Amino acid sequence: MKVNIHLNKRVAVIGAGMTQFRRRILETPQEIAWEASSKALEEAGLELKDIECVVIGSAPDAFDGVNLKGEYLSHGSGGIRKPSSRVFVGGATGVMAAITGWYHVASGMCNTVLVVAEEKMSPARPHPQSVFRYIWDPILEKPLNPNLIWIFAMEMHRYMATYGIKKEEIALVSVKNKRNAANNPYAQLGGNITVDDVLNSEVLVWPVQLLDISPVSDGGAAMIMASEDVARRYSDTPIWVDGVGWTLDNTEWPARDLAYARYLEFAARMAYKMAGIENPYKELDVIEPYDPFDYKELHHIEGLRIAQRGEAPKLLKEGVFDIDGDIPSSPSGGLLGVGNPIAAAGLMKVISIYWQLKGTAGKMQVKKPVHTGLAQAWGDLMQASTVIIMRN
C-alpha cells in the first residue's frame, strides 16, 4: 500500500458481526445495530470502552420512520460520548462506511473504530419503493412519476442490447448467488433454483422479473477497524485494508452510458492504484460485487475491469465466478441470496471478504487459497460507487 504524509497509518479489520437478514424483524433499528455491534466487539476481543470513534451507515431516514437517523442509531451503535458520524450514499453506503472507518484510523484520528450499518426496510408503506419517489429531479423527472425498477429495467435492457446478452445468461447469476446463500447462516433467500425458475417468475418491468431482484430486508452489520499496533495486540490474523476508492458520476441518468458502469471504473482505478494492482483478473482472489439485480453483478464485474465489456456472461457460464472458480464472486450469496437491507448489505459484502481472507467463512469459504479480496457497492441515483480492497 502506498502511503502519504497525511494518511500514513496502516489499518486492519479485527472483528465483525451480523444479524440475520430477514423481512419484518421485530427488533428496533437500535436493537439491530447493537446486536451486530456486540458480535463484532466479541470477535475482536474488545469492549465498547475500547472504541474511540463510531461510524454509522444508513440509507434514507424514511425506511426506519425516524428523522436524523445517525443520532437515533448512535444509542444502539455505542456512539454516545464518542466522536460519531453518519455517512449516506444510497446503496453505496455500506462500503462507504468502511472507507470512512479506514479514514478515521489512517489519518491518526482514532486507533479503534466501530463501523455499524443498519437498515429496516419493512416498515415503509405501502412498499419501500414509495420512499424513492422523493429522489427524482423535481422539474425533469418527477412529472414522469418513475420508480427505480423502471430505471433498472432500462439499464438492463441497454446492457443486453449493446452486447447481445440473453436473459438466460443473466439468470445464471441468480442461480449461483442463491446457491451460495444456502451456505450462509445469515441469508434470507438461499436455495437451489434453475434458470427456468427465473425466466418463469413474475414480470415486474420487462426485462426485470421477480427472481432477478433482491428482496426487501431488515438487518445490521458491524466491524472493528484498528491501527496496526492495536490490531497486532488483539489479533493473530488482522486483515489489512490496502485500497479504497469512490466516485460520483453525473446525477442525470439519461445522460449516462447505461451499458457500462463508468462510475465504478473510476472508483476501481483509485483503489487499484492504492493497492498496487495492475491486472485485477490475475491479482484478485475473491470478490463481492454489488448485486441488487442479477445483471448488476455482471455489469459491475466489467466496471471493475475483471472482464472486458460484454464478456462477463461468458466467463460466468464457464464457471470462472463459481465458488470453486478462478475468481469466486459473491460467495456469501450476495444481495440476491442474503438479502438487501441497503446499508447493511454493503457492509455485509466487506465482512464476507474479511471472513474469506481470515479463513473463517465456514461453509461459504472458497475452495482455493485467498490473499486479496475486493468488495464493492453502488447507489444513490445509480451514479455512486465505492470499492475496498483487503489482504491477509
Coordinates of C-alpha atoms in Angstrom, one line a residue:
M1 CA 0.0 0.0 0.0
K2 CA 1.3 3.5 -0.9
V3 CA 1.1 5.9 2.0
N4 CA 1.4 9.7 2.2
I5 CA 2.3 12.1 4.9
H6 CA -1.4 12.6 5.9
L7 CA -2.7 9.1 5.7
N8 CA 0.2 7.0 6.9
K9 CA -1.2 4.6 9.4
R10 CA -1.8 1.0 8.3
V11 CA -5.4 -0.1 9.0
A12 CA -6.8 -3.6 9.8
V13 CA -10.1 -5.2 10.3
I14 CA -10.0 -7.4 13.5
G15 CA -13.7 -8.2 14.2
A16 CA -17.1 -8.4 12.5
G17 CA -20.7 -9.3 13.3
M18 CA -24.0 -9.5 11.6
T19 CA -27.7 -10.1 12.4
Q20 CA -29.7 -12.4 10.3
F21 CA -31.2 -10.6 7.2
R22 CA -35.0 -11.1 7.3
R23 CA -38.2 -9.3 6.4
R24 CA -40.3 -7.8 9.2
I25 CA -37.7 -8.3 12.0
L26 CA -39.3 -7.4 15.3
E27 CA -36.3 -5.7 16.9
T28 CA -36.0 -1.9 16.7
P29 CA -33.3 -0.4 14.5
Q30 CA -31.3 0.4 17.6
E31 CA -31.5 -3.2 18.8
I32 CA -30.5 -4.5 15.4
A33 CA -27.5 -2.1 15.4
W34 CA -26.4 -3.3 18.9
E35 CA -26.8 -7.0 18.1
A36 CA -24.3 -6.6 15.1
S37 CA -22.0 -4.3 17.1
S38 CA -21.8 -6.6 20.2
K39 CA -20.9 -9.6 17.9
A40 CA -18.2 -7.5 16.2
L41 CA -16.7 -6.5 19.6
E42 CA -16.8 -10.1 20.8
E43 CA -14.9 -11.4 17.8
A44 CA -12.3 -8.6 18.2
G45 CA -11.9 -9.3 21.9
L46 CA -12.7 -5.7 22.7
E47 CA -15.3 -3.9 24.9
L48 CA -17.2 -0.8 24.0
K49 CA -14.9 1.3 26.2
D50 CA -12.0 0.3 24.0
I51 CA -13.7 2.0 20.9
E52 CA -12.5 5.6 20.2
C53 CA -14.8 6.5 17.3
V54 CA -18.0 5.3 15.7
V55 CA -19.1 5.5 12.1
I56 CA -22.7 4.7 11.2
G57 CA -24.0 3.9 7.8
S58 CA -27.7 4.0 6.9
A59 CA -29.8 4.9 3.9
P60 CA -32.8 7.2 3.7
D61 CA -34.4 8.1 7.1
A62 CA -37.9 7.1 5.8
F63 CA -37.2 3.4 5.8
D64 CA -37.0 3.3 9.6
G65 CA -39.6 6.0 10.1
V66 CA -37.3 8.4 12.1
N67 CA -35.6 11.6 11.2
L68 CA -31.9 12.3 12.0
K69 CA -31.2 8.6 11.8
G70 CA -27.5 8.9 12.7
E71 CA -28.3 10.4 16.0
Y72 CA -31.1 7.9 16.6
L73 CA -28.8 4.9 15.8
S74 CA -25.9 6.2 17.9
H75 CA -27.6 4.7 21.0
G76 CA -27.5 1.2 19.6
S77 CA -24.1 1.7 17.9
G78 CA -22.2 2.6 21.0
G79 CA -21.7 6.2 19.8
I80 CA -22.8 8.0 23.0
R81 CA -20.0 10.3 24.3
K82 CA -17.7 9.3 21.4
P83 CA -16.9 11.1 18.1
S84 CA -19.7 9.6 15.9
S85 CA -20.7 10.3 12.4
R86 CA -23.1 9.0 9.8
V87 CA -22.4 8.5 6.1
F88 CA -25.0 8.1 3.4
V89 CA -24.6 7.5 -0.4
G90 CA -27.6 5.3 -1.0
G91 CA -26.8 1.7 -1.9
A92 CA -23.1 2.5 -1.8
T93 CA -23.3 3.4 1.9
G94 CA -22.2 0.1 3.4
V95 CA -18.8 0.2 1.7
M96 CA -18.5 4.0 2.2
A97 CA -19.0 3.4 6.0
A98 CA -16.0 1.0 5.9
I99 CA -14.0 3.5 3.9
T100 CA -14.8 6.3 6.4
G101 CA -13.7 4.0 9.3
W102 CA -10.5 3.4 7.4
Y103 CA -10.1 7.2 7.0
H104 CA -10.5 7.7 10.8
V105 CA -7.7 5.3 11.6
A106 CA -5.4 6.0 8.6
S107 CA -5.4 9.7 9.4
G108 CA -4.4 9.1 13.0
M109 CA -7.6 10.5 14.5
C110 CA -8.6 7.2 16.1
N111 CA -6.9 3.9 16.9
T112 CA -10.1 1.9 17.1
V113 CA -13.4 2.5 15.1
L114 CA -16.7 0.6 15.3
V115 CA -18.3 0.7 11.9
V116 CA -22.1 0.0 12.0
A117 CA -24.6 -0.3 9.2
E118 CA -28.3 -0.8 9.7
E119 CA -31.5 -0.8 7.6
K120 CA -35.0 -1.7 8.3
M121 CA -37.0 -1.5 5.1
S122 CA -40.1 -3.5 6.1
P123 CA -41.9 -0.5 7.9
A124 CA -42.0 1.5 4.7
R125 CA -45.6 1.6 3.4
P126 CA -47.1 0.6 1.0
H127 CA -43.6 -0.6 -0.2
P128 CA -40.0 0.6 0.2
Q129 CA -40.2 1.7 -3.5
S130 CA -42.5 4.5 -2.3
V131 CA -39.6 6.1 -0.3
F132 CA -37.7 6.6 -3.6
R133 CA -40.4 8.8 -5.1
Y134 CA -38.7 11.7 -3.5
I135 CA -35.2 11.2 -5.0
W136 CA -36.0 12.5 -8.5
D137 CA -35.3 15.9 -10.1
P138 CA -38.5 17.9 -9.4
I139 CA -38.5 19.6 -12.8
L140 CA -37.2 17.0 -15.3
E141 CA -38.1 13.6 -13.8
K142 CA -40.8 13.9 -11.1
P143 CA -43.6 14.6 -13.6
L144 CA -43.0 11.2 -15.1
N145 CA -43.5 9.6 -11.7
P146 CA -40.8 7.0 -12.2
N147 CA -39.7 4.3 -9.8
L148 CA -36.3 2.6 -9.5
I149 CA -37.3 -0.6 -11.2
W150 CA -38.2 1.3 -14.3
I151 CA -34.7 2.8 -14.4
F152 CA -33.1 -0.5 -13.7
A153 CA -35.2 -2.2 -16.4
M154 CA -33.9 0.4 -18.9
E155 CA -30.3 -0.1 -17.8
M156 CA -30.7 -3.9 -18.0
H157 CA -32.2 -3.7 -21.5
R158 CA -29.5 -1.4 -22.7
Y159 CA -26.8 -3.7 -21.3
M160 CA -28.4 -6.7 -23.0
A161 CA -29.0 -4.9 -26.3
T162 CA -25.5 -3.4 -26.5
Y163 CA -23.6 -6.7 -26.1
G164 CA -26.2 -9.2 -27.4
I165 CA -26.7 -10.8 -23.9
K166 CA -29.6 -13.2 -23.4
K167 CA -31.8 -13.3 -20.3
E168 CA -30.8 -16.9 -19.8
E169 CA -27.2 -15.9 -19.4
I170 CA -28.1 -13.2 -16.8
A171 CA -30.3 -15.6 -14.8
L172 CA -27.3 -17.7 -14.1
V173 CA -26.2 -15.0 -11.5
S174 CA -29.4 -15.6 -9.5
V175 CA -28.9 -19.3 -9.7
K176 CA -25.3 -19.0 -8.5
N177 CA -25.9 -16.5 -5.7
K178 CA -28.9 -18.2 -4.2
R179 CA -27.0 -21.5 -4.3
N180 CA -24.1 -19.8 -2.4
A181 CA -26.5 -18.2 0.1
A182 CA -27.7 -21.7 1.1
N183 CA -24.4 -22.0 2.9
N184 CA -24.8 -18.6 4.7
P185 CA -26.4 -18.8 8.2
Y186 CA -27.5 -15.1 7.9
A187 CA -29.2 -15.4 4.5
Q188 CA -32.8 -14.7 3.8
L189 CA -33.3 -16.4 0.4
G190 CA -30.7 -19.1 -0.1
G191 CA -31.7 -22.2 -2.2
N192 CA -31.4 -24.1 -5.3
I193 CA -33.3 -22.6 -8.3
T194 CA -33.0 -23.0 -12.0
V195 CA -32.7 -20.7 -15.0
D196 CA -36.3 -21.7 -15.9
D197 CA -37.4 -20.6 -12.4
V198 CA -36.0 -17.1 -13.0
L199 CA -37.4 -16.9 -16.6
N200 CA -40.9 -18.0 -15.4
S201 CA -41.1 -15.7 -12.4
E202 CA -43.4 -12.7 -12.3
V203 CA -42.5 -9.9 -14.8
L204 CA -42.1 -6.6 -12.8
V205 CA -40.9 -4.3 -15.6
W206 CA -39.6 -6.1 -18.6
P207 CA -36.9 -7.4 -18.7
V208 CA -36.8 -7.4 -14.8
Q209 CA -38.5 -10.4 -13.3
L210 CA -39.1 -11.3 -9.6
L211 CA -36.1 -13.6 -9.3
D212 CA -33.8 -11.1 -11.0
I213 CA -34.1 -8.8 -8.0
S214 CA -33.0 -8.9 -4.3
P215 CA -35.7 -9.0 -1.6
V216 CA -36.9 -6.3 0.9
S217 CA -34.9 -7.0 4.1
D218 CA -34.1 -5.7 7.6
G219 CA -30.7 -6.3 9.2
G220 CA -27.5 -5.0 10.6
A221 CA -23.7 -5.5 10.2
A222 CA -20.7 -4.1 12.1
M223 CA -17.0 -4.4 12.1
I224 CA -14.0 -3.2 14.1
M225 CA -11.1 -1.4 12.4
A226 CA -7.9 -0.6 14.2
S227 CA -4.4 0.8 13.8
E228 CA -1.5 -1.6 13.2
D229 CA -0.2 -1.6 16.8
V230 CA -3.7 -2.3 18.2
A231 CA -4.5 -4.8 15.6
R232 CA -1.4 -6.9 16.3
R233 CA -2.1 -6.7 20.0
Y234 CA -5.6 -8.2 19.7
S235 CA -5.4 -10.4 16.6
D236 CA -3.1 -13.0 15.1
T237 CA -4.9 -12.7 11.8
P238 CA -5.5 -9.0 11.1
I239 CA -6.9 -8.3 7.6
W240 CA -5.4 -5.2 6.1
V241 CA -7.2 -2.5 4.1
D242 CA -4.8 -1.9 1.2
G243 CA -7.0 0.2 -1.2
V244 CA -10.1 2.3 -1.2
G245 CA -11.9 4.2 -4.0
W246 CA -15.1 6.1 -4.5
T247 CA -16.7 8.3 -7.2
L248 CA -19.9 10.1 -8.2
D249 CA -20.9 10.1 -11.9
N250 CA -23.4 12.6 -13.4
T251 CA -26.7 12.6 -11.5
E252 CA -28.6 13.0 -14.8
W253 CA -29.1 9.3 -15.5
P254 CA -30.5 9.9 -19.1
A255 CA -27.0 11.4 -19.9
R256 CA -25.0 8.3 -18.7
D257 CA -23.8 5.2 -20.6
L258 CA -26.3 2.7 -19.2
A259 CA -24.4 -0.2 -20.8
Y260 CA -21.2 0.3 -18.8
A261 CA -20.6 1.2 -15.2
R262 CA -18.2 4.1 -15.8
Y263 CA -18.8 5.4 -12.3
L264 CA -17.3 2.1 -11.0
E265 CA -14.3 2.1 -13.3
F266 CA -13.1 5.4 -11.8
A267 CA -13.6 4.1 -8.2
A268 CA -11.8 0.8 -9.0
R269 CA -8.9 2.6 -10.7
M270 CA -8.4 4.7 -7.5
A271 CA -8.5 1.6 -5.3
Y272 CA -6.2 -0.5 -7.6
K273 CA -3.6 2.3 -7.7
M274 CA -3.5 2.5 -4.0
A275 CA -3.3 -1.3 -3.6
G276 CA -0.7 -1.6 -6.4
I277 CA -2.9 -3.8 -8.6
E278 CA -2.3 -3.6 -12.3
N279 CA -4.2 -6.7 -13.5
P280 CA -7.3 -7.3 -11.4
Y281 CA -8.2 -10.5 -13.2
K282 CA -4.9 -12.1 -12.1
E283 CA -4.4 -10.4 -8.8
L284 CA -7.8 -10.6 -7.1
D285 CA -8.6 -14.0 -5.5
V286 CA -12.3 -13.4 -4.4
I287 CA -14.8 -10.6 -5.0
E288 CA -18.1 -9.3 -3.7
P289 CA -19.6 -7.1 -6.4
Y290 CA -22.9 -5.3 -5.6
D291 CA -25.8 -7.4 -6.9
P292 CA -29.2 -5.9 -6.1
F293 CA -30.2 -7.2 -9.5
D294 CA -28.6 -10.2 -11.3
Y295 CA -27.4 -8.2 -14.3
K296 CA -25.7 -5.7 -11.9
E297 CA -23.2 -8.3 -10.8
L298 CA -22.1 -8.8 -14.4
H299 CA -22.3 -5.0 -15.1
H300 CA -20.0 -4.4 -12.1
I301 CA -17.5 -7.2 -12.8
E302 CA -17.0 -5.4 -16.1
G303 CA -16.7 -1.9 -14.4
L304 CA -14.1 -3.4 -12.1
R305 CA -12.1 -4.4 -15.2
I306 CA -12.1 -8.0 -14.3
A307 CA -13.9 -8.8 -17.6
Q308 CA -14.0 -6.9 -20.9
R309 CA -17.2 -5.1 -21.7
G310 CA -19.9 -7.6 -22.5
E311 CA -17.8 -10.6 -21.6
A312 CA -18.8 -11.2 -18.0
P313 CA -21.7 -13.5 -19.0
K314 CA -19.3 -15.7 -21.0
L315 CA -17.0 -16.1 -18.0
L316 CA -19.9 -16.8 -15.7
K317 CA -21.1 -19.6 -18.0
E318 CA -17.6 -21.1 -18.0
G319 CA -17.6 -21.2 -14.1
V320 CA -15.0 -18.5 -13.5
F321 CA -17.2 -16.9 -10.8
D322 CA -18.3 -20.1 -9.1
I323 CA -17.2 -20.8 -5.5
D324 CA -14.6 -23.2 -6.9
G325 CA -13.8 -21.0 -9.9
D326 CA -10.8 -18.8 -10.7
I327 CA -12.4 -15.7 -9.2
P328 CA -15.3 -16.7 -6.9
S329 CA -17.9 -13.9 -7.0
S330 CA -20.4 -13.3 -4.2
P331 CA -19.5 -16.5 -2.2
S332 CA -21.7 -15.0 0.6
G333 CA -24.8 -15.3 -1.7
G334 CA -24.8 -11.6 -2.4
L335 CA -27.8 -9.4 -2.0
L336 CA -29.9 -11.8 -4.2
G337 CA -29.5 -14.6 -1.7
V338 CA -28.6 -13.0 1.6
G339 CA -31.0 -10.0 1.4
N340 CA -30.8 -6.3 0.8
P341 CA -31.1 -4.1 3.9
I342 CA -29.4 -1.4 1.9
A343 CA -26.5 0.0 4.0
A344 CA -26.1 -3.3 6.0
A345 CA -26.0 -5.2 2.7
G346 CA -22.9 -3.2 1.5
L347 CA -21.1 -3.8 4.8
M348 CA -22.0 -7.4 4.6
K349 CA -20.0 -7.6 1.4
V350 CA -17.0 -6.2 3.2
I351 CA -17.4 -8.6 6.1
S352 CA -17.7 -11.5 3.7
I353 CA -14.3 -10.7 2.2
Y354 CA -12.8 -10.2 5.7
W355 CA -14.0 -13.7 6.8
Q356 CA -12.8 -15.2 3.5
L357 CA -9.3 -13.7 4.0
K358 CA -9.3 -14.7 7.6
G359 CA -10.3 -18.3 6.7
T360 CA -13.4 -18.3 9.0
A361 CA -16.2 -18.2 6.4
G362 CA -17.3 -21.7 7.3
K363 CA -19.4 -23.4 4.5
M364 CA -19.0 -20.1 2.5
Q365 CA -15.2 -20.5 2.3
V366 CA -14.0 -20.6 -1.3
K367 CA -12.1 -23.7 -2.5
K368 CA -8.7 -22.1 -3.1
P369 CA -6.2 -20.1 -1.0
V370 CA -7.1 -16.4 -1.0
H371 CA -4.9 -13.5 -0.2
T372 CA -6.5 -10.5 -1.9
G373 CA -10.2 -9.6 -2.0
L374 CA -12.5 -6.8 -3.1
A375 CA -15.9 -5.6 -2.0
Q376 CA -17.9 -3.0 -3.9
A377 CA -21.3 -1.2 -3.6
W378 CA -23.3 1.1 -5.7
G379 CA -26.2 3.5 -5.2
D380 CA -27.6 7.0 -4.9
L381 CA -29.2 7.8 -8.3
M382 CA -27.2 4.9 -9.7
Q383 CA -24.1 7.0 -10.0
A384 CA -22.2 6.5 -6.7
S385 CA -19.7 3.6 -6.3
T386 CA -17.4 2.5 -3.5
V387 CA -14.6 0.0 -3.6
I388 CA -12.4 -1.5 -0.8
I389 CA -9.5 -4.0 -1.3
M390 CA -8.2 -6.1 1.6
R391 CA -5.3 -8.5 2.0
N392 CA -4.2 -11.0 4.7

